Amino acid sequence: MKIKVVPSINVIISKNQNISTSQNISFEQNISKSQNISPEQNISKSQNILPEQKIACIVYVHGTIGRLGNRMFLVASAYGLARLHSCHLYIELKMINELKSVFILDLSPLLISSSTFNSFTSNSSKSMNRISQNVPCDYITTLTRPNAIPSGTIFELIGYWQSYLHFAKYDEELRQRIFVALQSVLEKVSNFFIQFYRRKRGYRPQFLLENHQSFKRQLAQLNSTTWIGIHVRRSDFIGLSYSSSDAYLFDAIKYYTTRYPNAHFIVTSDDKPYCKKLFRKQSNILLTPGTYSVGDDLVILSLCQHSIITGGTFGWWAGYLTGGEVIHDKIYPSGCSRREYYYPPWFLIDGNVRAYKNTEYILR
């Protein structure tokens, strides 16, 4: 298989939208230093948001739909809309706490507390118009228009909101201070790399675990190894007929080993016994420990330089946060009506992709 980039259809963007689908997206500068503090501490200490403060509009995420990748799409899309329309952001505490078990999740200064949000929903003198929109996987271009979320509105996201274009303008903020690993998670996954270099290279590297991006740079500077992350999703995909073939995985591995002679691969999967058997003869392919959580697996993949993805939102986020080259299987049905709504242009896909499950309709 020859991996190649298939050109995406250009996204039509209004003048006010100011989003590009190329890699050269301009981002906000001077991102504040991330802090590992609770949502309520964010509000009281760093955000200084008070119930009396004027709040023009609120973007609201209710409930905890799906698993980690689904929730990251919801939070990222809500954050992007709140930033775009100068709204505040309210995410229910259960979802905040689940994501903060993995990430710093610094949503300041947008995030408001439950008490502040409730003051608008229960106090008739502060009542706001409530609008909800259910989106599975599409890019809602009308939301880029001025006043698409007008003053005096609570805009609720329902569904999955799985188009990255809703937050593409702020993707540097997502990578630098929101979906950034906690110190405790970095310390845990750093042992994986330390043990590898001790056993395979004969030395113990001294990593400075200041933050996620700093650790990622240190790994990239160890020129003896190019790290490639592999996510293999199988359990629920097999019965749905969109699990990736072994041939796809080995072709993608061959692509990277040809390109990077020092390539080593880190495999995460919901079927590690299968992967252990599949890659048993490959000395440069390592599986994450069985003690790793889903969050640990995502963080260690994001620390790699390149990726191989089978399908699903967990794998999508692994590739997106990693950057570099991302090989993605074409068998996975994204659910989006256009290819470029789900797949960034730097994802490498060999041919057309499926749009929906139980259909032959493809996206070119």
mmCIF file of C-alpha atoms in Angstrom, residues 110-244:
data_model
loop_
_atom_site.group_PDB
_atom_site.id
_atom_site.type_symbol
_atom_site.label_atom_id
_atom_site.label_comp_id
_atom_site.label_asym_id
_atom_site.label_seq_id
_atom_site.Cartn_x
_atom_site.Cartn_y
_atom_site.Cartn_z
ATOM 1 C CA LEU A 110 -14.515 31.260 30.219
ATOM 2 C CA LEU A 111 -15.637 28.577 32.668
ATOM 3 C CA ILE A 112 -18.317 29.528 35.173
ATOM 4 C CA SER A 113 -19.372 27.705 38.319
ATOM 5 C CA SER A 114 -22.535 25.691 38.886
ATOM 6 C CA SER A 115 -23.845 28.377 41.248
ATOM 7 C CA THR A 116 -23.347 31.082 38.627
ATOM 8 C CA PHE A 117 -25.049 28.995 35.939
ATOM 9 C CA ASN A 118 -27.928 28.102 38.242
ATOM 10 C CA SER A 119 -28.451 31.762 39.050
ATOM 11 C CA PHE A 120 -29.386 32.312 35.406
ATOM 12 C CA THR A 121 -31.614 29.257 35.084
ATOM 13 C CA SER A 122 -33.504 29.599 38.370
ATOM 14 C CA ASN A 123 -33.729 33.380 38.789
ATOM 15 C CA SER A 124 -36.458 34.968 36.675
ATOM 16 C CA SER A 125 -34.775 38.361 36.893
ATOM 17 C CA LYS A 126 -31.717 36.908 35.144
ATOM 18 C CA SER A 127 -33.545 34.596 32.752
ATOM 19 C CA MET A 128 -31.890 33.889 29.407
ATOM 20 C CA ASN A 129 -33.295 32.460 26.202
ATOM 21 C CA ARG A 130 -32.333 28.785 25.873
ATOM 22 C CA ILE A 131 -31.422 27.238 22.504
ATOM 23 C CA SER A 132 -30.201 23.698 21.873
ATOM 24 C CA GLN A 133 -28.755 22.071 18.779
ATOM 25 C CA ASN A 134 -28.202 18.358 18.203
ATOM 26 C CA VAL A 135 -25.197 17.669 15.961
ATOM 27 C CA PRO A 136 -23.652 14.219 15.379
ATOM 28 C CA CYS A 137 -20.763 14.944 12.986
ATOM 29 C CA ASP A 138 -21.116 17.988 10.797
ATOM 30 C CA TYR A 139 -19.748 21.497 10.609
ATOM 31 C CA ILE A 140 -22.473 24.075 11.270
ATOM 32 C CA THR A 141 -21.296 27.036 9.207
ATOM 33 C CA THR A 142 -24.178 29.247 10.343
ATOM 34 C CA LEU A 143 -22.648 29.281 13.822
ATOM 35 C CA THR A 144 -19.706 31.279 12.474
ATOM 36 C CA ARG A 145 -21.911 34.258 11.635
ATOM 37 C CA PRO A 146 -21.898 37.301 13.923
ATOM 38 C CA ASN A 147 -24.547 37.032 16.649
ATOM 39 C CA ALA A 148 -25.208 33.381 15.834
ATOM 40 C CA ILE A 149 -25.280 32.990 19.623
ATOM 41 C CA PRO A 150 -26.853 36.328 20.597
ATOM 42 C CA SER A 151 -26.599 38.111 23.900
ATOM 43 C CA GLY A 152 -29.005 36.766 26.492
ATOM 44 C CA THR A 153 -28.749 33.177 25.225
ATOM 45 C CA ILE A 154 -27.797 29.832 26.731
ATOM 46 C CA PHE A 155 -26.692 27.672 23.797
ATOM 47 C CA GLU A 156 -26.744 23.948 24.638
ATOM 48 C CA LEU A 157 -24.734 21.375 22.693
ATOM 49 C CA ILE A 158 -26.547 18.050 22.274
ATOM 50 C CA GLY A 159 -25.093 15.062 20.458
ATOM 51 C CA TYR A 160 -21.463 14.429 19.572
ATOM 52 C CA TRP A 161 -20.278 17.548 17.692
ATOM 53 C CA GLN A 162 -17.482 15.641 15.965
ATOM 54 C CA SER A 163 -16.229 18.213 13.488
ATOM 55 C CA TYR A 164 -12.878 19.685 14.457
ATOM 56 C CA LEU A 165 -13.650 22.822 12.428
ATOM 57 C CA HIS A 166 -15.720 24.107 15.347
ATOM 58 C CA PHE A 167 -12.497 24.524 17.325
ATOM 59 C CA ALA A 168 -9.750 24.619 14.679
ATOM 60 C CA LYS A 169 -9.149 28.339 15.233
ATOM 61 C CA TYR A 170 -8.173 27.625 18.859
ATOM 62 C CA ASP A 171 -6.358 24.334 18.458
ATOM 63 C CA GLU A 172 -3.104 25.687 19.889
ATOM 64 C CA GLU A 173 -4.927 26.513 23.111
ATOM 65 C CA LEU A 174 -6.325 22.988 23.239
ATOM 66 C CA ARG A 175 -2.827 21.526 22.843
ATOM 67 C CA GLN A 176 -1.027 23.923 25.140
ATOM 68 C CA ARG A 177 -3.304 24.320 28.160
ATOM 69 C CA ILE A 178 -6.534 22.329 27.929
ATOM 70 C CA PHE A 179 -5.884 18.763 26.787
ATOM 71 C CA VAL A 180 -2.519 18.767 28.521
ATOM 72 C CA ALA A 181 -1.520 15.831 30.740
ATOM 73 C CA LEU A 182 -1.453 16.155 34.504
ATOM 74 C CA GLN A 183 1.944 15.965 36.162
ATOM 75 C CA SER A 184 1.005 12.646 37.791
ATOM 76 C CA VAL A 185 0.144 11.119 34.405
ATOM 77 C CA LEU A 186 3.389 12.393 32.865
ATOM 78 C CA GLU A 187 5.369 10.840 35.697
ATOM 79 C CA LYS A 188 3.626 7.515 35.157
ATOM 80 C CA VAL A 189 4.176 7.329 31.391
ATOM 81 C CA SER A 190 7.742 8.685 31.645
ATOM 82 C CA ASN A 191 8.713 5.410 33.329
ATOM 83 C CA PHE A 192 7.770 3.572 30.143
ATOM 84 C CA PHE A 193 10.358 5.560 28.184
ATOM 85 C CA ILE A 194 12.979 5.445 30.935
ATOM 86 C CA GLN A 195 12.778 1.649 31.097
ATOM 87 C CA PHE A 196 13.020 1.398 27.312
ATOM 88 C CA TYR A 197 16.183 3.504 27.093
ATOM 89 C CA ARG A 198 17.722 1.701 30.046
ATOM 90 C CA ARG A 199 17.094 -1.764 28.542
ATOM 91 C CA LYS A 200 17.579 -1.044 24.833
ATOM 92 C CA ARG A 201 20.032 1.855 24.775
ATOM 93 C CA GLY A 202 22.031 1.246 27.946
ATOM 94 C CA TYR A 203 21.413 4.567 29.625
ATOM 95 C CA ARG A 204 18.790 6.242 31.777
ATOM 96 C CA PRO A 205 17.626 9.594 30.414
ATOM 97 C CA GLN A 206 16.963 12.383 32.888
ATOM 98 C CA PHE A 207 13.668 13.931 31.850
ATOM 99 C CA LEU A 208 12.503 17.276 33.204
ATOM 100 C CA LEU A 209 8.763 16.852 33.536
ATOM 101 C CA GLU A 210 7.890 20.538 33.576
ATOM 102 C CA ASN A 211 4.857 20.096 31.351
ATOM 103 C CA HIS A 212 3.425 18.000 28.545
ATOM 104 C CA GLN A 213 4.944 19.875 25.608
ATOM 105 C CA SER A 214 8.362 20.134 27.244
ATOM 106 C CA PHE A 215 8.476 16.367 27.791
ATOM 107 C CA LYS A 216 7.356 15.762 24.214
ATOM 108 C CA ARG A 217 10.217 17.950 22.929
ATOM 109 C CA GLN A 218 12.744 16.081 25.070
ATOM 110 C CA LEU A 219 11.617 12.751 23.612
ATOM 111 C CA ALA A 220 11.904 14.112 20.067
ATOM 112 C CA GLN A 221 15.436 15.352 20.802
ATOM 113 C CA LEU A 222 16.590 11.805 21.601
ATOM 114 C CA ASN A 223 17.583 11.156 18.013
ATOM 115 C CA SER A 224 18.201 7.451 18.588
ATOM 116 C CA THR A 225 14.450 6.778 18.395
ATOM 117 C CA THR A 226 11.489 8.084 16.401
ATOM 118 C CA TRP A 227 8.327 7.252 18.303
ATOM 119 C CA ILE A 228 5.183 6.231 16.402
ATOM 120 C CA GLY A 229 1.909 5.712 18.275
ATOM 121 C CA ILE A 230 -0.520 3.006 17.162
ATOM 122 C CA HIS A 231 -4.112 2.798 18.328
ATOM 123 C CA VAL A 232 -5.925 -0.459 17.523
ATOM 124 C CA ARG A 233 -9.657 -0.467 18.244
ATOM 125 C CA ARG A 234 -11.301 -3.868 17.897
ATOM 126 C CA SER A 235 -13.810 -4.898 20.583
ATOM 127 C CA ASP A 236 -16.983 -3.205 19.316
ATOM 128 C CA PHE A 237 -15.722 -2.584 15.781
ATOM 129 C CA ILE A 238 -15.460 -6.251 14.776
ATOM 130 C CA GLY A 239 -19.210 -6.835 14.921
ATOM 131 C CA LEU A 240 -19.828 -3.531 13.135
ATOM 132 C CA SER A 241 -17.511 -4.524 10.253
ATOM 133 C CA TYR A 242 -15.170 -1.594 10.479
ATOM 134 C CA SER A 243 -12.231 -2.926 12.410
ATOM 135 C CA SER A 244 -8.943 -2.419 10.574
#
